[in-house]
Amino acid sequence: MTNIFDPRDSRCKAPYGAVPCGTKITFTLRLPRTEGFSACRMLLFEEFADAYWEVSLSRAGEEEDRVLFSGSCDAPDQPELIWYGFRLRRENGEELWLGKNGFCQADELERWQQTVYDDTLSTPDWFGRGVTYQIFPDRFCRTEIPDPAGMTGDRVVHQRWEEGMEYLPDQRGEVRNRDFFGGNLAGVEEKLEYLRTLGVRTLYFCPVFESESNHRYNTGDYEKIDPMLGTEEDFRRLCERAHSMGMRVMLDGVFNHTGSNSRYFNANGEYPALGAAQSRESPYYPWYTFLYWPDRYDAWWGVKTLPAVNETHPDYINYIIEGENSIIRRWLRAGADAWRLDVADELPDEFIAKIRTVMMEEKADSFLLGEVWEDGSNKIAYDQRRRYLLGRETHGLMNYPFRVAALAYLQGGGAEDFMEAMETIRENYPPAAFYSGMNMLGTHDTPRILTLLGTSPGEPPADRAARAGYRMSAGERERGLQLLRAGAVLLYAFPGSPTVYYGDEAGMEGFEDPFNRGTFPWGREDRALQRHFALLGKLRNERVSMQSGHLRWLYAKGHVLAFAREEGVEATVAILNAGPETVEISIPWRTYLAIDVISGQQFVKVGDRLSIRVLGMDCMLLI
């Protein structure tokens, strides 16, 4: 018994997907007449209110061989996550339950999800429209070889930009990430024109605040730009230059933990003021949770160099968020336009909501992004259902579900699976959040996309030294480049901000951290790949359909995927073939002519359709 209820079908549920608080929602079951159903009730459970209720669906006529049962309900007036299914009764008195898993018994019911969100707080639309470029500051560009004297930690500076990074444990068995290449803010400013040629509209920086490690996720001082990167004045000047070129700046906020070697914890005594590890009289002592002072304490995933903070402590909230000169306010005033929240799963909902409130007060069109690796609409973290996307916390999330689905498709999975994964996200997310996702194929936390696409699926070389020195063969690299060109079309054409991890557009390789964090290969880039990314960036900035157009699936079968982005009379169609064989497909088309802006090839429609031959491991972008 198929097509009884599909929440993505307007005949069965209206409106589509997530709805604002108080919205009237209509549900219709289309039951086979021959099955003799006489009554239907809808069973609903409100997650946060912990409330259960029922709605009766009344007989609403017939349609061909179907009997229609329909009913309506008002969404709650507060943000909520609702889980629902149906209980049906046949004329003979038999009861059945209907859920995502079909007809079943009551204890087997898999309920559908209905997201209810607060739409009274607007989401700035600039982030989802434009191209984002992620910069790992130490490895992007340097203007001079820095002298680490006087800086925190035992820093070592590579004299040659092309050297390999350190990856082996030190004599204490620790990987300390203390080797630096000296990339700096002046280097980023020097390359702004290059970034403009890529169509970049948002610069997303991994942490820039003082820290003894090259990744800077163990913050030493939130109030100070790391001296190896430059000064606050350098940051302000970079923001001004970026703004003058139509770019915005996103900072990485690491607020779940600090560094052990920081002005707040000060385990090494490098800072002049008393830290929590030095004295219980330190003003920072209440920020941390000590099991046995001073050397046993709560730390992020047990990593001793990352002592976890208590985000509910009023002094910490005041310092980071609410104070007149809080960290959130200070750097927005200095020129930042957005914050990305590191490990958002580990930040309390109230903490995130306070950040958004202060950001709106300080800079109304600033944007708040969260690092979440799963479907953020129904995420459970530490036994708590999270509220990231219910309208009062983040504006958008890092769209790791997009990356997972795209990578699976490009590595041989079905186009149908990619479509289904993305339709689940589109259905569950408020529209503004769906169109404001940070879509990416790679980040500083994942292996380089070219390496993943070029090497054989499965385990990488088991030996760490082998992975450090691994370079793809000519055949592997060509395969990776073909698939990456197609993946880039998918990335730039899909709703959300297409985000490029520095150097992916230049053909950088590398397995996991730190091998995915090499220095940008200035002068040794893959020029053809760069031109491909630059063309896509130009199109993204020129075509409103690629920025905000409605998504319509045209074809998803086997290795071939095609979808349209439509805004008014303008349409852009992405077509990908991730398999080795040429495939011919037919898609609807309105105008007489279609042009593939990648190859220049032209197609003439016959009737109201285009017949397209898509070569193996190839891609098209039709306008």
Coordinates of C-alpha atoms in Angstrom, one line a residue:
M1 CA 0.0 0.0 0.0
T2 CA 2.0 2.9 -1.3
N3 CA 1.5 6.7 -1.5
I4 CA -0.8 6.7 1.5
F5 CA 1.1 9.5 3.2
D6 CA 4.2 11.4 2.0
P7 CA 4.9 14.6 4.0
R8 CA 6.8 16.0 1.0
D9 CA 3.7 15.7 -1.2
S10 CA 1.4 18.8 -1.0
R11 CA -1.6 16.5 -1.3
C12 CA -0.7 14.9 2.0
K13 CA 0.7 17.8 4.0
A14 CA 0.6 21.5 3.7
P15 CA 2.6 23.6 4.1
Y16 CA 5.8 21.7 3.3
G17 CA 8.5 21.1 5.8
A18 CA 9.3 23.1 8.9
V19 CA 6.7 25.8 9.9
P20 CA 6.7 28.9 12.0
C21 CA 5.0 28.9 15.4
G22 CA 1.2 29.0 15.2
T23 CA 1.0 27.8 11.6
K24 CA -2.1 25.8 10.6
I25 CA -1.0 22.4 9.2
T26 CA -3.2 20.1 7.2
F27 CA -2.6 16.4 7.0
T28 CA -4.3 14.0 4.5
L29 CA -4.1 10.3 4.2
R30 CA -4.9 8.7 0.9
L31 CA -6.1 5.2 1.9
P32 CA -6.9 2.4 -0.6
R33 CA -10.7 2.0 -0.8
T34 CA -10.5 -1.7 -0.8
E35 CA -8.8 -1.8 2.6
G36 CA -12.0 -0.8 4.4
F37 CA -10.6 1.9 6.7
S38 CA -13.3 3.8 8.6
A39 CA -11.5 6.0 11.1
C40 CA -8.2 7.7 11.5
R41 CA -6.5 9.6 14.3
M42 CA -3.1 11.5 14.3
L43 CA -0.9 10.9 17.3
L44 CA 1.5 13.8 18.1
F45 CA 4.2 14.2 20.8
E46 CA 5.9 17.5 21.6
E47 CA 9.5 16.9 22.5
F48 CA 10.3 20.0 24.6
A49 CA 6.9 20.4 26.2
D50 CA 6.7 16.7 26.9
A51 CA 3.1 16.7 25.8
Y52 CA 1.0 14.1 23.9
W53 CA -2.1 14.9 22.0
E54 CA -4.3 13.6 19.2
V55 CA -6.1 15.0 16.1
S56 CA -9.0 13.3 14.4
L57 CA -8.9 13.0 10.6
S58 CA -12.3 13.0 9.0
R59 CA -13.4 11.4 5.8
A60 CA -12.9 14.1 3.1
G61 CA -14.1 12.4 -0.1
E62 CA -12.6 10.0 -2.7
E63 CA -10.0 10.3 -5.4
E64 CA -9.9 7.4 -8.0
D65 CA -9.3 4.3 -5.9
R66 CA -8.5 6.2 -2.7
V67 CA -10.5 7.4 0.3
L68 CA -9.2 10.6 1.8
F69 CA -9.0 11.3 5.5
S70 CA -8.0 14.9 6.4
G71 CA -7.5 17.0 9.5
S72 CA -5.7 20.2 10.6
C73 CA -3.9 21.4 13.7
D74 CA -2.2 24.5 14.8
A75 CA 1.5 24.4 15.5
P76 CA 2.5 25.3 19.1
D77 CA 3.1 29.0 19.8
Q78 CA 6.6 28.1 21.1
P79 CA 9.4 26.5 19.1
E80 CA 9.0 22.8 19.2
L81 CA 10.0 19.4 17.7
I82 CA 6.9 17.3 17.1
W83 CA 6.9 13.6 16.3
Y84 CA 3.7 12.2 14.7
G85 CA 2.2 9.0 13.3
F86 CA -1.3 7.7 12.7
R87 CA -3.7 5.1 14.2
L88 CA -6.3 3.7 11.8
R89 CA -9.3 1.5 12.3
R90 CA -10.9 -0.8 9.8
E91 CA -14.7 -1.5 9.6
N92 CA -14.1 -4.8 11.3
G93 CA -12.6 -3.1 14.3
E94 CA -9.0 -4.0 13.5
E95 CA -6.5 -1.2 14.4
L96 CA -3.2 -0.5 12.6
W97 CA -0.5 2.1 13.1
L98 CA 1.1 4.0 10.2
G99 CA 4.6 5.5 10.5
K100 CA 7.7 6.1 8.4
N101 CA 8.2 2.3 8.5
G102 CA 4.7 1.7 7.0
F103 CA 1.9 -0.2 8.8
C104 CA 3.1 -1.6 12.1
Q105 CA 2.2 -2.3 15.7
A106 CA 2.1 0.5 18.2
D107 CA 5.5 -0.4 19.8
E108 CA 7.1 -0.4 16.4
L109 CA 5.9 3.0 15.2
E110 CA 8.6 5.2 13.6
R111 CA 7.2 8.8 13.7
W112 CA 7.7 11.6 11.3
Q113 CA 9.3 14.8 12.4
Q114 CA 7.7 18.3 12.3
T115 CA 10.0 21.2 13.1
V116 CA 8.2 24.3 14.5
Y117 CA 10.4 27.4 14.7
D118 CA 10.3 31.1 15.8
D119 CA 10.3 33.2 12.7
T120 CA 10.2 36.6 14.5
L121 CA 14.0 36.9 14.4
S122 CA 15.3 37.4 10.9
T123 CA 18.3 35.6 9.3
P124 CA 20.8 37.7 7.3
D125 CA 20.7 36.4 3.7
W126 CA 24.2 37.4 2.7
F127 CA 26.0 34.3 4.0
G128 CA 24.0 31.7 2.0
R129 CA 24.2 33.7 -1.2
G130 CA 28.0 34.0 -1.5
V131 CA 31.2 31.9 -1.7
T132 CA 33.1 31.2 1.6
Y133 CA 36.8 30.6 1.8
Q134 CA 38.2 28.8 4.9
I135 CA 41.7 29.9 5.9
F136 CA 44.0 28.1 8.3
P137 CA 46.0 31.2 9.1
D138 CA 49.4 29.7 9.7
R139 CA 49.5 27.9 6.4
F140 CA 47.9 30.3 3.9
C141 CA 50.5 33.0 3.1
R142 CA 53.4 34.7 5.0
T143 CA 55.0 38.0 4.2
E144 CA 58.1 37.3 6.4
I145 CA 59.7 34.6 8.4
P146 CA 58.7 35.4 12.0
D147 CA 60.9 35.3 15.1
P148 CA 59.1 33.4 17.9
A149 CA 61.2 35.0 20.7
G150 CA 58.9 36.3 23.4
M151 CA 55.8 34.4 22.2
T152 CA 54.0 31.9 24.3
G153 CA 55.0 28.2 24.1
D154 CA 58.0 26.5 22.6
R155 CA 57.4 27.6 19.1
V156 CA 59.6 26.4 16.2
V157 CA 59.4 28.2 12.8
H158 CA 60.0 26.5 9.5
Q159 CA 62.4 28.5 7.4
R160 CA 61.2 27.0 4.1
W161 CA 57.5 27.4 3.2
E162 CA 57.6 24.0 1.3
E163 CA 58.8 21.9 4.2
G164 CA 56.8 19.1 5.6
M165 CA 55.1 19.7 9.0
E166 CA 55.9 17.9 12.2
Y167 CA 53.6 15.0 13.0
L168 CA 55.5 12.6 15.3
P169 CA 55.1 12.6 19.1
D170 CA 57.8 14.4 21.0
Q171 CA 60.0 12.8 23.7
R172 CA 57.0 12.9 26.1
G173 CA 54.8 11.1 23.6
E174 CA 52.8 14.2 22.8
V175 CA 51.9 15.8 19.4
R176 CA 52.1 19.4 20.5
N177 CA 51.5 21.2 17.1
R178 CA 54.3 23.8 18.0
D179 CA 55.8 24.0 14.5
F180 CA 54.8 27.1 12.7
F181 CA 55.2 28.3 9.1
G182 CA 54.3 31.9 9.9
G183 CA 51.3 32.6 7.8
N184 CA 50.0 36.0 8.8
L185 CA 47.1 38.5 8.4
A186 CA 49.3 40.6 6.1
G187 CA 49.7 37.6 3.9
V188 CA 45.9 37.2 3.7
E189 CA 45.6 40.9 2.9
E190 CA 48.2 40.5 0.1
K191 CA 46.1 37.7 -1.4
L192 CA 42.7 39.4 -1.3
E193 CA 42.7 40.2 -5.0
Y194 CA 43.4 36.5 -5.7
L195 CA 40.4 35.6 -3.4
R196 CA 38.3 38.0 -5.3
T197 CA 39.1 36.2 -8.6
L198 CA 37.6 33.1 -6.9
G199 CA 34.4 35.0 -6.2
V200 CA 34.9 34.8 -2.5
R201 CA 32.4 36.8 -0.4
T202 CA 33.2 35.5 3.1
L203 CA 36.6 34.9 4.7
Y204 CA 36.2 32.2 7.4
F205 CA 39.3 32.1 9.7
C206 CA 40.3 29.3 11.9
P207 CA 41.2 30.8 15.3
V208 CA 43.4 34.0 15.2
F209 CA 43.7 34.7 18.9
E210 CA 46.9 34.2 20.8
S211 CA 47.8 30.5 21.3
E212 CA 50.9 28.4 21.6
S213 CA 49.8 25.9 18.9
N214 CA 49.7 26.3 15.1
H215 CA 45.9 25.5 15.0
R216 CA 45.2 27.9 17.8
Y217 CA 42.2 26.0 19.2
N218 CA 43.7 26.2 22.6
T219 CA 43.2 29.9 23.2
G220 CA 45.7 31.8 25.3
D221 CA 44.1 35.2 25.2
Y222 CA 40.8 36.1 23.5
E223 CA 41.6 39.8 23.6
K224 CA 44.8 39.5 21.6
I225 CA 45.6 38.5 18.0
D226 CA 48.4 36.0 18.0
P227 CA 51.6 38.0 17.5
M228 CA 52.8 35.6 14.8
L229 CA 49.7 36.6 12.8
G230 CA 50.0 40.3 13.5
T231 CA 48.2 42.9 15.6
E232 CA 44.7 44.1 16.2
E233 CA 45.5 47.0 13.9
D234 CA 46.4 44.4 11.2
F235 CA 43.1 42.7 11.7
R236 CA 41.2 45.9 11.5
R237 CA 43.0 46.9 8.3
L238 CA 42.3 43.5 6.8
C239 CA 38.6 43.8 7.6
E240 CA 38.4 47.2 6.1
R241 CA 40.2 46.0 2.9
A242 CA 37.9 43.0 2.7
H243 CA 34.8 45.1 3.2
S244 CA 35.9 47.5 0.4
M245 CA 36.1 44.5 -1.9
G246 CA 32.7 43.2 -1.0
M247 CA 33.9 40.5 1.4
R248 CA 32.9 39.8 5.0
V249 CA 34.9 38.2 7.8
M250 CA 33.9 35.2 10.0
L251 CA 35.9 34.4 13.2
D252 CA 36.1 31.1 14.9
G253 CA 34.8 31.2 18.5
V254 CA 36.3 28.5 20.7
F255 CA 34.3 29.0 23.9
N256 CA 34.0 25.5 25.3
H257 CA 37.6 25.4 26.5
T258 CA 40.7 27.4 26.7
G259 CA 44.4 26.5 26.5
S260 CA 46.1 25.2 29.7
N261 CA 48.8 27.7 28.8
S262 CA 46.5 30.8 28.9
R263 CA 46.0 33.9 30.9
Y264 CA 42.9 32.2 32.4
F265 CA 44.4 28.8 33.4
N266 CA 48.1 29.7 33.3
A267 CA 49.4 26.2 34.0
N268 CA 52.9 27.1 32.8
G269 CA 53.0 30.4 34.5
E270 CA 53.8 32.3 31.3
Y271 CA 51.2 35.0 32.0
P272 CA 51.8 37.7 34.7
A273 CA 48.3 37.4 36.4
L274 CA 47.3 34.5 38.5
G275 CA 45.5 31.8 36.6
A276 CA 43.1 29.1 37.8
A277 CA 45.9 26.5 38.0
Q278 CA 48.0 28.8 40.2
S279 CA 45.6 30.0 42.8
R280 CA 42.1 29.4 44.0
E281 CA 41.9 33.1 44.5
S282 CA 42.3 33.7 40.8
P283 CA 39.2 35.4 39.2
Y284 CA 39.3 32.7 36.6
Y285 CA 39.2 29.8 39.1
P286 CA 35.4 29.5 39.0
W287 CA 35.5 29.1 35.2
Y288 CA 36.9 25.6 35.5
T289 CA 35.9 22.4 37.2
F290 CA 38.7 20.8 39.2
L291 CA 38.5 17.2 40.3
Y292 CA 41.7 17.7 42.4
W293 CA 43.3 21.1 42.2
P294 CA 45.5 22.0 40.4
D295 CA 46.3 19.1 38.1
R296 CA 43.1 17.1 37.8
Y297 CA 40.3 18.9 36.0
D298 CA 37.5 18.6 33.4
A299 CA 39.1 18.9 29.9
W300 CA 37.7 18.7 26.4
W301 CA 37.6 15.0 25.6
G302 CA 40.2 14.5 28.3
V303 CA 42.9 16.5 26.5
K304 CA 44.9 18.1 29.3
T305 CA 46.0 21.1 27.3
L306 CA 42.3 22.0 26.7
P307 CA 40.7 22.6 30.1
A308 CA 36.9 22.9 29.7
V309 CA 35.1 26.0 31.0
N310 CA 31.8 26.3 32.8
E311 CA 29.7 28.2 30.2
T312 CA 27.0 28.8 32.8
H313 CA 29.1 30.8 35.1
P314 CA 28.0 34.5 35.2
D315 CA 31.5 35.9 35.1
Y316 CA 32.4 33.8 32.0
I317 CA 29.1 34.8 30.2
N318 CA 29.8 38.4 31.0
Y319 CA 33.4 38.2 29.7
I320 CA 32.6 36.3 26.5
I321 CA 29.1 37.6 25.7
E322 CA 27.2 40.2 27.7
G323 CA 29.7 42.6 29.1
E324 CA 30.1 46.1 27.5
N325 CA 33.5 45.1 26.1
S326 CA 32.8 41.3 25.8
I327 CA 34.8 39.2 23.3
I328 CA 31.7 38.9 21.0
R329 CA 31.2 42.6 21.0
R330 CA 34.9 43.6 20.8
W331 CA 35.7 41.7 17.6
L332 CA 32.5 42.6 15.9
R333 CA 33.5 46.3 16.5
A334 CA 36.9 45.6 15.2
G335 CA 35.5 44.5 11.8
A336 CA 34.2 40.9 12.1
D337 CA 30.8 40.2 10.6
A338 CA 30.2 36.7 11.8
W339 CA 31.1 34.1 14.4
R340 CA 31.4 30.3 13.9
L341 CA 31.0 28.4 17.1
D342 CA 33.5 25.6 17.6
V343 CA 32.0 22.3 19.0
A344 CA 28.5 23.8 19.3
D345 CA 27.3 20.5 20.7
E346 CA 29.2 21.3 23.9
L347 CA 27.8 24.8 24.4
P348 CA 24.5 25.1 26.4
D349 CA 21.5 26.3 24.4
E350 CA 21.2 29.3 26.6
F351 CA 24.8 30.3 26.0
I352 CA 24.3 30.2 22.2
A353 CA 21.0 32.1 22.4
K354 CA 22.8 34.8 24.4
I355 CA 25.5 35.1 21.8
R356 CA 22.8 35.6 19.1
T357 CA 21.1 38.3 21.1
V358 CA 24.2 40.3 21.7
M359 CA 25.3 39.9 18.1
M360 CA 22.0 41.4 17.0
E361 CA 22.4 44.3 19.4
E362 CA 26.0 45.0 18.2
K363 CA 25.7 44.4 14.5
A364 CA 22.2 43.6 13.2
D365 CA 23.2 41.8 10.1
S366 CA 25.9 39.7 11.7
F367 CA 25.7 35.9 11.2
L368 CA 26.0 33.1 13.7
L369 CA 27.1 29.6 12.5
G370 CA 27.4 26.5 14.5
E371 CA 29.7 23.5 14.1
V372 CA 27.4 20.5 14.1
W373 CA 28.2 17.3 12.2
E374 CA 24.7 15.8 11.9
D375 CA 21.2 16.8 11.2
G376 CA 21.0 19.9 13.5
S377 CA 17.2 20.0 13.6
N378 CA 17.0 16.9 15.8
K379 CA 20.5 16.5 17.3
I380 CA 20.9 15.0 20.7
A381 CA 24.1 15.9 22.5
Y382 CA 24.9 14.7 26.0
D383 CA 21.3 13.3 26.4
Q384 CA 19.8 16.7 25.5
R385 CA 17.8 17.5 22.4
R386 CA 19.3 20.6 21.0
R387 CA 17.5 23.8 19.7
Y388 CA 20.1 25.2 17.3
L389 CA 17.7 25.8 14.4
L390 CA 14.4 26.7 16.2
G391 CA 14.9 30.4 15.5
R392 CA 16.6 31.7 18.6
E393 CA 20.1 30.3 18.4
T394 CA 22.3 29.8 15.3
H395 CA 21.3 31.2 12.0
G396 CA 22.8 28.3 10.2
L397 CA 25.1 25.2 10.6
M398 CA 28.1 23.6 9.0
N399 CA 26.4 21.3 6.6
Y400 CA 28.4 18.1 7.2
P401 CA 25.4 16.0 6.0
F402 CA 25.9 17.6 2.6
R403 CA 29.6 16.6 2.6
V404 CA 28.8 13.1 3.7
A405 CA 26.2 12.6 1.1
A406 CA 28.2 14.3 -1.7
L407 CA 31.3 12.3 -0.9
A408 CA 29.3 9.0 -0.9
Y409 CA 27.8 9.9 -4.3
L410 CA 31.1 11.0 -5.8
Q411 CA 32.8 7.8 -4.6
G412 CA 30.3 5.5 -6.3
G413 CA 27.1 5.8 -4.4
G414 CA 23.6 6.4 -5.9
A415 CA 22.4 9.8 -6.9
E416 CA 19.1 8.8 -5.3
D417 CA 20.7 8.5 -1.9
F418 CA 22.2 12.0 -2.2
M419 CA 18.8 13.4 -3.2
E420 CA 17.1 11.6 -0.3
A421 CA 19.7 12.8 2.3
M422 CA 19.3 16.4 1.1
E423 CA 15.5 16.3 1.0
T424 CA 15.6 15.1 4.6
I425 CA 17.6 18.2 5.6
R426 CA 15.4 20.5 3.5
E427 CA 12.3 19.1 5.1
N428 CA 13.6 19.3 8.6
Y429 CA 15.3 22.7 8.5
P430 CA 13.6 26.1 8.5
P431 CA 14.0 27.5 5.0
A432 CA 16.4 30.3 6.1
A433 CA 18.6 27.7 7.8
F434 CA 18.6 25.4 4.8
Y435 CA 19.7 28.3 2.5
S436 CA 22.3 29.5 5.1
G437 CA 24.1 26.2 5.5
M438 CA 27.9 26.1 5.2
N439 CA 28.3 23.5 2.4
M440 CA 31.8 22.0 2.0
L441 CA 33.7 19.1 0.6
G442 CA 36.6 19.5 3.0
T443 CA 37.7 21.4 6.2
H444 CA 40.6 21.5 8.6
D445 CA 39.0 18.5 10.3
T446 CA 38.8 16.2 7.2
P447 CA 41.3 14.7 4.7
R448 CA 41.8 16.7 1.6
I449 CA 38.9 16.1 -0.8
L450 CA 41.3 15.5 -3.8
T451 CA 43.0 12.7 -1.9
L452 CA 39.7 11.1 -0.9
L453 CA 38.4 11.2 -4.5
G454 CA 41.6 10.1 -6.1
T455 CA 42.7 7.2 -3.9
S456 CA 41.0 3.9 -3.8
P457 CA 38.1 3.7 -1.2
G458 CA 39.0 2.0 2.0
E459 CA 41.7 2.4 4.6
P460 CA 44.6 4.8 3.8
P461 CA 48.2 3.6 4.3
A462 CA 48.3 2.2 7.8
D463 CA 51.7 3.7 8.7
R464 CA 51.6 7.4 9.7
A465 CA 54.9 8.1 8.0
A466 CA 53.5 6.6 4.8
R467 CA 50.5 8.8 4.9
A468 CA 52.8 11.8 5.6
G469 CA 54.8 11.2 2.4
Y470 CA 52.0 9.9 0.3
R471 CA 51.5 11.5 -3.1
M472 CA 48.9 10.2 -5.6
S473 CA 49.9 8.6 -8.8
A474 CA 49.2 10.3 -12.1
G475 CA 46.2 8.1 -12.6
E476 CA 44.9 8.7 -9.1
R477 CA 45.3 12.4 -9.4
E478 CA 43.5 12.6 -12.7
R479 CA 40.6 10.6 -11.3
G480 CA 40.5 12.8 -8.3
L481 CA 40.6 16.0 -10.4
Q482 CA 37.7 14.7 -12.6
L483 CA 35.5 14.0 -9.7
L484 CA 36.5 17.2 -7.9
R485 CA 35.5 19.3 -10.9
A486 CA 32.1 17.6 -10.7
G487 CA 31.9 17.9 -7.0
A488 CA 32.7 21.6 -7.2
V489 CA 29.7 22.1 -9.6
L490 CA 27.5 20.3 -7.0
L491 CA 28.9 22.5 -4.3
Y492 CA 28.4 25.8 -6.1
A493 CA 25.0 25.1 -7.5
F494 CA 23.4 23.7 -4.3
P495 CA 21.5 25.9 -1.8
G496 CA 23.8 27.2 1.0
S497 CA 27.2 28.9 1.0
P498 CA 29.7 26.9 -1.1
T499 CA 32.8 26.8 1.1
V500 CA 36.3 26.1 -0.1
Y501 CA 39.0 24.9 2.2
Y502 CA 42.1 26.9 1.3
G503 CA 44.1 25.2 -1.4
D504 CA 41.5 22.7 -2.5
E505 CA 41.0 24.9 -5.5
A506 CA 44.8 24.6 -6.1
G507 CA 44.9 20.8 -6.0
M508 CA 46.4 20.2 -2.6
E509 CA 46.6 16.7 -1.3
G510 CA 46.8 15.1 2.2
F511 CA 45.2 12.6 4.5
E512 CA 44.1 13.5 8.1
D513 CA 45.3 16.2 10.4
P514 CA 48.0 17.5 10.2
F515 CA 48.6 16.3 6.6
N516 CA 45.5 18.2 5.4
R517 CA 47.1 21.4 6.8
G518 CA 50.0 21.9 4.4
T519 CA 51.2 25.3 3.2
F520 CA 49.4 26.8 0.2
P521 CA 51.4 26.0 -2.9
W522 CA 52.0 29.5 -4.3
G523 CA 53.5 29.2 -7.7
R524 CA 52.8 25.5 -7.9
E525 CA 49.0 25.5 -8.2
D526 CA 46.9 23.5 -10.5
R527 CA 45.9 26.4 -12.8
A528 CA 43.2 24.5 -14.7
L529 CA 41.5 23.6 -11.4
Q530 CA 41.8 27.2 -10.2
R531 CA 40.1 28.4 -13.3
H532 CA 37.3 26.0 -12.8
F533 CA 36.7 27.2 -9.3
A534 CA 37.0 30.9 -10.4
L535 CA 34.3 30.3 -13.2
L536 CA 32.0 28.8 -10.7
G537 CA 32.5 31.6 -8.2
K538 CA 31.8 34.2 -10.9
L539 CA 28.6 32.4 -11.9
R540 CA 27.5 32.1 -8.3
N541 CA 27.9 35.9 -7.9
E542 CA 26.2 36.8 -11.2
R543 CA 23.3 34.4 -11.2
V544 CA 20.5 35.0 -8.6
S545 CA 19.2 31.5 -9.3
M546 CA 22.4 30.0 -7.9
Q547 CA 22.3 32.3 -4.9
S548 CA 18.7 31.9 -3.7
G549 CA 16.8 30.0 -6.3
H550 CA 14.3 27.3 -5.5
L551 CA 15.6 23.7 -5.7
R552 CA 14.0 21.3 -8.1
W553 CA 15.2 17.8 -8.7
L554 CA 15.3 16.7 -12.4
Y555 CA 17.0 13.4 -12.4
A556 CA 18.6 11.2 -9.7
K557 CA 19.4 7.7 -10.8
G558 CA 22.5 5.6 -10.6
H559 CA 25.6 7.8 -11.1
V560 CA 23.7 10.7 -12.7
L561 CA 22.3 13.6 -10.8
A562 CA 20.6 16.7 -12.2
F563 CA 18.8 19.5 -10.4
A564 CA 17.7 23.1 -11.2
R565 CA 17.9 26.3 -9.2
E566 CA 15.1 28.6 -10.3
E567 CA 14.4 32.3 -9.4
G568 CA 11.7 34.0 -11.5
V569 CA 12.5 33.4 -15.2
E570 CA 16.1 32.5 -14.5
A571 CA 17.2 28.9 -14.2
T572 CA 20.5 27.1 -13.7
V573 CA 20.8 23.4 -14.1
A574 CA 23.6 21.3 -12.7
I575 CA 24.2 17.8 -14.2
L576 CA 26.8 15.4 -12.9
N577 CA 27.9 11.9 -13.8
A578 CA 30.1 10.3 -11.2
G579 CA 30.3 7.0 -13.0
P580 CA 32.6 5.8 -15.8
E581 CA 30.0 5.3 -18.5
T582 CA 28.3 7.8 -20.7
V583 CA 24.6 8.2 -19.9
E584 CA 21.9 10.0 -21.9
I585 CA 19.1 11.7 -19.9
S586 CA 16.1 13.8 -20.8
I587 CA 15.2 16.9 -18.7
P588 CA 12.4 19.5 -19.0
W589 CA 13.5 22.9 -20.5
R590 CA 11.6 26.1 -21.1
T591 CA 13.7 28.1 -23.6
Y592 CA 14.8 27.1 -27.1
L593 CA 18.5 26.9 -26.3
A594 CA 20.6 25.6 -23.4
I595 CA 24.3 26.4 -23.0
D596 CA 26.8 24.5 -20.9
V597 CA 28.9 27.3 -19.4
I598 CA 31.7 24.9 -18.5
S599 CA 32.4 23.5 -22.0
G600 CA 30.5 26.0 -24.2
Q601 CA 28.4 23.2 -25.7
Q602 CA 24.9 24.2 -26.8
F603 CA 21.7 22.1 -26.9
V604 CA 18.4 22.7 -28.7
K605 CA 15.2 21.4 -27.1
V606 CA 12.8 19.1 -28.9
G607 CA 9.3 19.7 -27.7
D608 CA 9.7 20.8 -24.1
R609 CA 12.7 18.7 -23.3
L610 CA 16.5 18.5 -23.7
S611 CA 18.3 15.2 -24.5
I612 CA 21.7 15.3 -22.9
R613 CA 24.6 12.9 -23.3
V614 CA 26.7 13.1 -20.1
L615 CA 30.2 11.6 -20.4
G616 CA 31.5 9.5 -17.6
M617 CA 33.0 11.4 -14.6
D618 CA 31.9 14.7 -16.2
C619 CA 29.7 17.7 -15.3
M620 CA 27.7 20.4 -16.9
L621 CA 26.1 23.7 -15.8
L622 CA 23.3 24.7 -18.1
I623 CA 21.9 28.2 -18.5

